[in-house]
Amino acid sequence: MKKQITSLAELKFEIERLTAEKQLKEQALNNQVKELSNRLKPINLIKSTFASFKEDSVLKNQLATKGTEAALGFIVSNLIFKNSNPIVRTTATLIGTAFASKVFGEDSSIYIDKIKNLFEKFKKKTEKEADPSFFEGDIYKT
């Protein structure tokens, strides 16, 4: 409720009170604007996006599924059908990724780790076979 102002001293006091209240509200509004501008900076938007990825389990599962599909597509097109023509490789990749999404579903992150390990073992094995050791003593054998 507004009280009735009857003297000049009360008027001056009310003016000072309203001025102080106005300054407090302006300061609060400035702080809100600064906070909003900081949140809308590109780096902060990126940080908040990645933070939401960490918190959302459904999104994690979807990313894992898509990762599995991509890994199977890579394996099918670059390892199994490496020497085939492009049409066969593309078809095999599409069938492989569709198969992966139906079979693995939410457990795809487990399978993608297993596929990575198998690929690394295969890669190490082929590197060992391709690099025969050289023995200097072999030169002098007759």
PDB file of C-alpha atoms in Angstrom:
ATOM      1  CA  MET A   1       0.000   0.000   0.000  1.00  0.00           C
ATOM      2  CA  LYS A   2       1.146   3.487  -0.752  1.00  0.00           C
ATOM      3  CA  LYS A   3       1.237   5.817   2.157  1.00  0.00           C
ATOM      4  CA  GLN A   4       0.188   9.421   1.893  1.00  0.00           C
ATOM      5  CA  ILE A   5       3.055  11.925   1.638  1.00  0.00           C
ATOM      6  CA  THR A   6       2.318  15.011   3.700  1.00  0.00           C
ATOM      7  CA  SER A   7       5.636  16.835   4.003  1.00  0.00           C
ATOM      8  CA  LEU A   8       8.623  17.790   1.881  1.00  0.00           C
ATOM      9  CA  ALA A   9      10.939  15.560   3.987  1.00  0.00           C
ATOM     10  CA  GLU A  10       8.738  12.536   3.345  1.00  0.00           C
ATOM     11  CA  LEU A  11       8.761  13.342  -0.388  1.00  0.00           C
ATOM     12  CA  LYS A  12      12.582  13.533  -0.479  1.00  0.00           C
ATOM     13  CA  PHE A  13      12.844  10.292   1.475  1.00  0.00           C
ATOM     14  CA  GLU A  14      10.447   8.512  -0.920  1.00  0.00           C
ATOM     15  CA  ILE A  15      12.375   9.831  -3.943  1.00  0.00           C
ATOM     16  CA  GLU A  16      15.653   8.480  -2.485  1.00  0.00           C
ATOM     17  CA  ARG A  17      14.048   5.132  -1.701  1.00  0.00           C
ATOM     18  CA  LEU A  18      12.635   4.789  -5.222  1.00  0.00           C
ATOM     19  CA  THR A  19      15.990   5.832  -6.733  1.00  0.00           C
ATOM     20  CA  ALA A  20      17.814   3.178  -4.697  1.00  0.00           C
ATOM     21  CA  GLU A  21      15.210   0.574  -5.671  1.00  0.00           C
ATOM     22  CA  LYS A  22      15.602   1.541  -9.332  1.00  0.00           C
ATOM     23  CA  GLN A  23      19.397   1.164  -9.118  1.00  0.00           C
ATOM     24  CA  LEU A  24      19.070  -2.292  -7.533  1.00  0.00           C
ATOM     25  CA  LYS A  25      16.691  -3.444 -10.273  1.00  0.00           C
ATOM     26  CA  GLU A  26      18.980  -2.038 -12.995  1.00  0.00           C
ATOM     27  CA  GLN A  27      21.966  -3.850 -11.471  1.00  0.00           C
ATOM     28  CA  ALA A  28      20.019  -7.122 -11.324  1.00  0.00           C
ATOM     29  CA  LEU A  29      18.925  -6.690 -14.938  1.00  0.00           C
ATOM     30  CA  ASN A  30      22.528  -5.972 -16.034  1.00  0.00           C
ATOM     31  CA  ASN A  31      23.713  -9.112 -14.251  1.00  0.00           C
ATOM     32  CA  GLN A  32      21.043 -11.188 -15.997  1.00  0.00           C
ATOM     33  CA  VAL A  33      22.034  -9.767 -19.402  1.00  0.00           C
ATOM     34  CA  LYS A  34      25.727 -10.531 -18.761  1.00  0.00           C
ATOM     35  CA  GLU A  35      24.905 -14.063 -17.643  1.00  0.00           C
ATOM     36  CA  LEU A  36      22.750 -14.642 -20.715  1.00  0.00           C
ATOM     37  CA  SER A  37      25.419 -13.289 -23.067  1.00  0.00           C
ATOM     38  CA  ASN A  38      27.997 -15.592 -21.460  1.00  0.00           C
ATOM     39  CA  ARG A  39      25.722 -18.598 -21.895  1.00  0.00           C
ATOM     40  CA  LEU A  40      25.156 -17.728 -25.555  1.00  0.00           C
ATOM     41  CA  LYS A  41      28.846 -17.499 -26.439  1.00  0.00           C
ATOM     42  CA  PRO A  42      29.707 -20.191 -29.006  1.00  0.00           C
ATOM     43  CA  ILE A  43      32.203 -22.005 -26.769  1.00  0.00           C
ATOM     44  CA  ASN A  44      29.706 -22.153 -23.920  1.00  0.00           C
ATOM     45  CA  LEU A  45      27.003 -23.460 -26.254  1.00  0.00           C
ATOM     46  CA  ILE A  46      29.365 -26.235 -27.348  1.00  0.00           C
ATOM     47  CA  LYS A  47      30.241 -27.053 -23.738  1.00  0.00           C
ATOM     48  CA  SER A  48      26.598 -27.252 -22.730  1.00  0.00           C
ATOM     49  CA  THR A  49      25.856 -29.459 -25.736  1.00  0.00           C
ATOM     50  CA  PHE A  50      28.561 -31.944 -24.743  1.00  0.00           C
ATOM     51  CA  ALA A  51      27.394 -31.821 -21.140  1.00  0.00           C
ATOM     52  CA  SER A  52      23.888 -32.752 -22.262  1.00  0.00           C
ATOM     53  CA  PHE A  53      25.358 -35.690 -24.241  1.00  0.00           C
ATOM     54  CA  LYS A  54      26.923 -37.021 -21.048  1.00  0.00           C
ATOM     55  CA  GLU A  55      23.673 -36.810 -19.112  1.00  0.00           C
ATOM     56  CA  ASP A  56      21.295 -38.280 -21.696  1.00  0.00           C
ATOM     57  CA  SER A  57      21.445 -42.096 -21.699  1.00  0.00           C
ATOM     58  CA  VAL A  58      19.068 -42.449 -24.654  1.00  0.00           C
ATOM     59  CA  LEU A  59      21.311 -40.259 -26.782  1.00  0.00           C
ATOM     60  CA  LYS A  60      24.365 -42.271 -25.688  1.00  0.00           C
ATOM     61  CA  ASN A  61      22.691 -45.477 -26.830  1.00  0.00           C
ATOM     62  CA  GLN A  62      21.739 -43.961 -30.160  1.00  0.00           C
ATOM     63  CA  LEU A  63      25.293 -42.711 -30.725  1.00  0.00           C
ATOM     64  CA  ALA A  64      26.684 -46.124 -29.820  1.00  0.00           C
ATOM     65  CA  THR A  65      24.296 -47.789 -32.257  1.00  0.00           C
ATOM     66  CA  LYS A  66      25.259 -45.430 -35.054  1.00  0.00           C
ATOM     67  CA  GLY A  67      28.922 -45.957 -34.202  1.00  0.00           C
ATOM     68  CA  THR A  68      28.474 -49.709 -34.470  1.00  0.00           C
ATOM     69  CA  GLU A  69      26.738 -49.309 -37.799  1.00  0.00           C
ATOM     70  CA  ALA A  70      29.563 -47.125 -39.082  1.00  0.00           C
ATOM     71  CA  ALA A  71      32.223 -49.546 -37.838  1.00  0.00           C
ATOM     72  CA  LEU A  72      30.497 -52.516 -39.449  1.00  0.00           C
ATOM     73  CA  GLY A  73      30.108 -50.557 -42.649  1.00  0.00           C
ATOM     74  CA  PHE A  74      33.827 -49.795 -42.591  1.00  0.00           C
ATOM     75  CA  ILE A  75      34.744 -53.414 -41.893  1.00  0.00           C
ATOM     76  CA  VAL A  76      32.467 -54.745 -44.602  1.00  0.00           C
ATOM     77  CA  SER A  77      33.518 -52.247 -47.260  1.00  0.00           C
ATOM     78  CA  ASN A  78      37.252 -52.019 -46.498  1.00  0.00           C
ATOM     79  CA  LEU A  79      38.123 -55.501 -45.281  1.00  0.00           C
ATOM     80  CA  ILE A  80      35.691 -58.115 -46.503  1.00  0.00           C
ATOM     81  CA  PHE A  81      34.703 -56.650 -49.883  1.00  0.00           C
ATOM     82  CA  LYS A  82      37.904 -54.674 -50.412  1.00  0.00           C
ATOM     83  CA  ASN A  83      38.550 -55.906 -53.977  1.00  0.00           C
ATOM     84  CA  SER A  84      34.917 -55.934 -55.121  1.00  0.00           C
ATOM     85  CA  ASN A  85      33.383 -53.365 -57.428  1.00  0.00           C
ATOM     86  CA  PRO A  86      31.862 -50.225 -55.841  1.00  0.00           C
ATOM     87  CA  ILE A  87      28.251 -51.331 -56.275  1.00  0.00           C
ATOM     88  CA  VAL A  88      28.833 -54.601 -54.402  1.00  0.00           C
ATOM     89  CA  ARG A  89      30.758 -52.780 -51.658  1.00  0.00           C
ATOM     90  CA  THR A  90      28.005 -50.180 -51.220  1.00  0.00           C
ATOM     91  CA  THR A  91      25.289 -52.823 -51.113  1.00  0.00           C
ATOM     92  CA  ALA A  92      27.236 -54.914 -48.614  1.00  0.00           C
ATOM     93  CA  THR A  93      27.818 -51.859 -46.430  1.00  0.00           C
ATOM     94  CA  LEU A  94      24.110 -50.981 -46.390  1.00  0.00           C
ATOM     95  CA  ILE A  95      23.089 -54.530 -45.570  1.00  0.00           C
ATOM     96  CA  GLY A  96      25.765 -54.773 -42.859  1.00  0.00           C
ATOM     97  CA  THR A  97      24.726 -51.553 -41.136  1.00  0.00           C
ATOM     98  CA  ALA A  98      21.025 -52.450 -41.264  1.00  0.00           C
ATOM     99  CA  PHE A  99      21.871 -55.860 -39.824  1.00  0.00           C
ATOM    100  CA  ALA A 100      23.935 -54.261 -37.044  1.00  0.00           C
ATOM    101  CA  SER A 101      21.160 -51.920 -35.976  1.00  0.00           C
ATOM    102  CA  LYS A 102      18.611 -54.746 -35.822  1.00  0.00           C
ATOM    103  CA  VAL A 103      20.837 -57.268 -34.065  1.00  0.00           C
ATOM    104  CA  PHE A 104      22.866 -55.185 -31.634  1.00  0.00           C
ATOM    105  CA  GLY A 105      20.387 -52.479 -30.666  1.00  0.00           C
ATOM    106  CA  GLU A 106      21.235 -50.885 -27.318  1.00  0.00           C
ATOM    107  CA  ASP A 107      24.195 -53.207 -26.664  1.00  0.00           C
ATOM    108  CA  SER A 108      26.077 -51.881 -29.650  1.00  0.00           C
ATOM    109  CA  SER A 109      28.769 -50.162 -27.555  1.00  0.00           C
ATOM    110  CA  ILE A 110      29.909 -53.550 -26.228  1.00  0.00           C
ATOM    111  CA  TYR A 111      30.085 -54.998 -29.712  1.00  0.00           C
ATOM    112  CA  ILE A 112      31.903 -52.023 -31.171  1.00  0.00           C
ATOM    113  CA  ASP A 113      34.694 -52.528 -28.605  1.00  0.00           C
ATOM    114  CA  LYS A 114      34.940 -56.196 -29.546  1.00  0.00           C
ATOM    115  CA  ILE A 115      35.083 -55.318 -33.240  1.00  0.00           C
ATOM    116  CA  LYS A 116      37.806 -52.752 -32.591  1.00  0.00           C
ATOM    117  CA  ASN A 117      39.853 -55.348 -30.706  1.00  0.00           C
ATOM    118  CA  LEU A 118      39.462 -57.904 -33.485  1.00  0.00           C
ATOM    119  CA  PHE A 119      40.458 -55.346 -36.084  1.00  0.00           C
ATOM    120  CA  GLU A 120      43.570 -54.393 -34.064  1.00  0.00           C
ATOM    121  CA  LYS A 121      44.555 -58.064 -33.696  1.00  0.00           C
ATOM    122  CA  PHE A 122      44.066 -58.604 -37.427  1.00  0.00           C
ATOM    123  CA  LYS A 123      46.102 -55.507 -38.195  1.00  0.00           C
ATOM    124  CA  LYS A 124      48.968 -56.582 -35.907  1.00  0.00           C
ATOM    125  CA  LYS A 125      48.966 -60.080 -37.385  1.00  0.00           C
ATOM    126  CA  THR A 126      49.213 -58.813 -40.961  1.00  0.00           C
ATOM    127  CA  GLU A 127      51.989 -56.402 -39.990  1.00  0.00           C
ATOM    128  CA  LYS A 128      54.023 -59.265 -38.486  1.00  0.00           C
ATOM    129  CA  GLU A 129      53.530 -61.435 -41.574  1.00  0.00           C
ATOM    130  CA  ALA A 130      54.392 -58.626 -43.959  1.00  0.00           C
ATOM    131  CA  ASP A 131      57.655 -57.742 -42.180  1.00  0.00           C
ATOM    132  CA  PRO A 132      59.939 -60.788 -42.280  1.00  0.00           C
ATOM    133  CA  SER A 133      63.017 -60.427 -40.154  1.00  0.00           C
ATOM    134  CA  PHE A 134      66.360 -59.964 -41.884  1.00  0.00           C
ATOM    135  CA  PHE A 135      69.257 -61.990 -40.606  1.00  0.00           C
ATOM    136  CA  GLU A 136      72.713 -60.990 -41.773  1.00  0.00           C
ATOM    137  CA  GLY A 137      73.856 -64.601 -41.522  1.00  0.00           C
ATOM    138  CA  ASP A 138      71.435 -65.547 -44.331  1.00  0.00           C
ATOM    139  CA  ILE A 139      73.577 -63.669 -46.849  1.00  0.00           C
ATOM    140  CA  TYR A 140      76.586 -65.919 -46.323  1.00  0.00           C
ATOM    141  CA  LYS A 141      74.802 -69.239 -46.661  1.00  0.00           C
ATOM    142  CA  THR A 142      75.542 -71.178 -49.828  1.00  0.00           C
TER     143      THR A 142
END
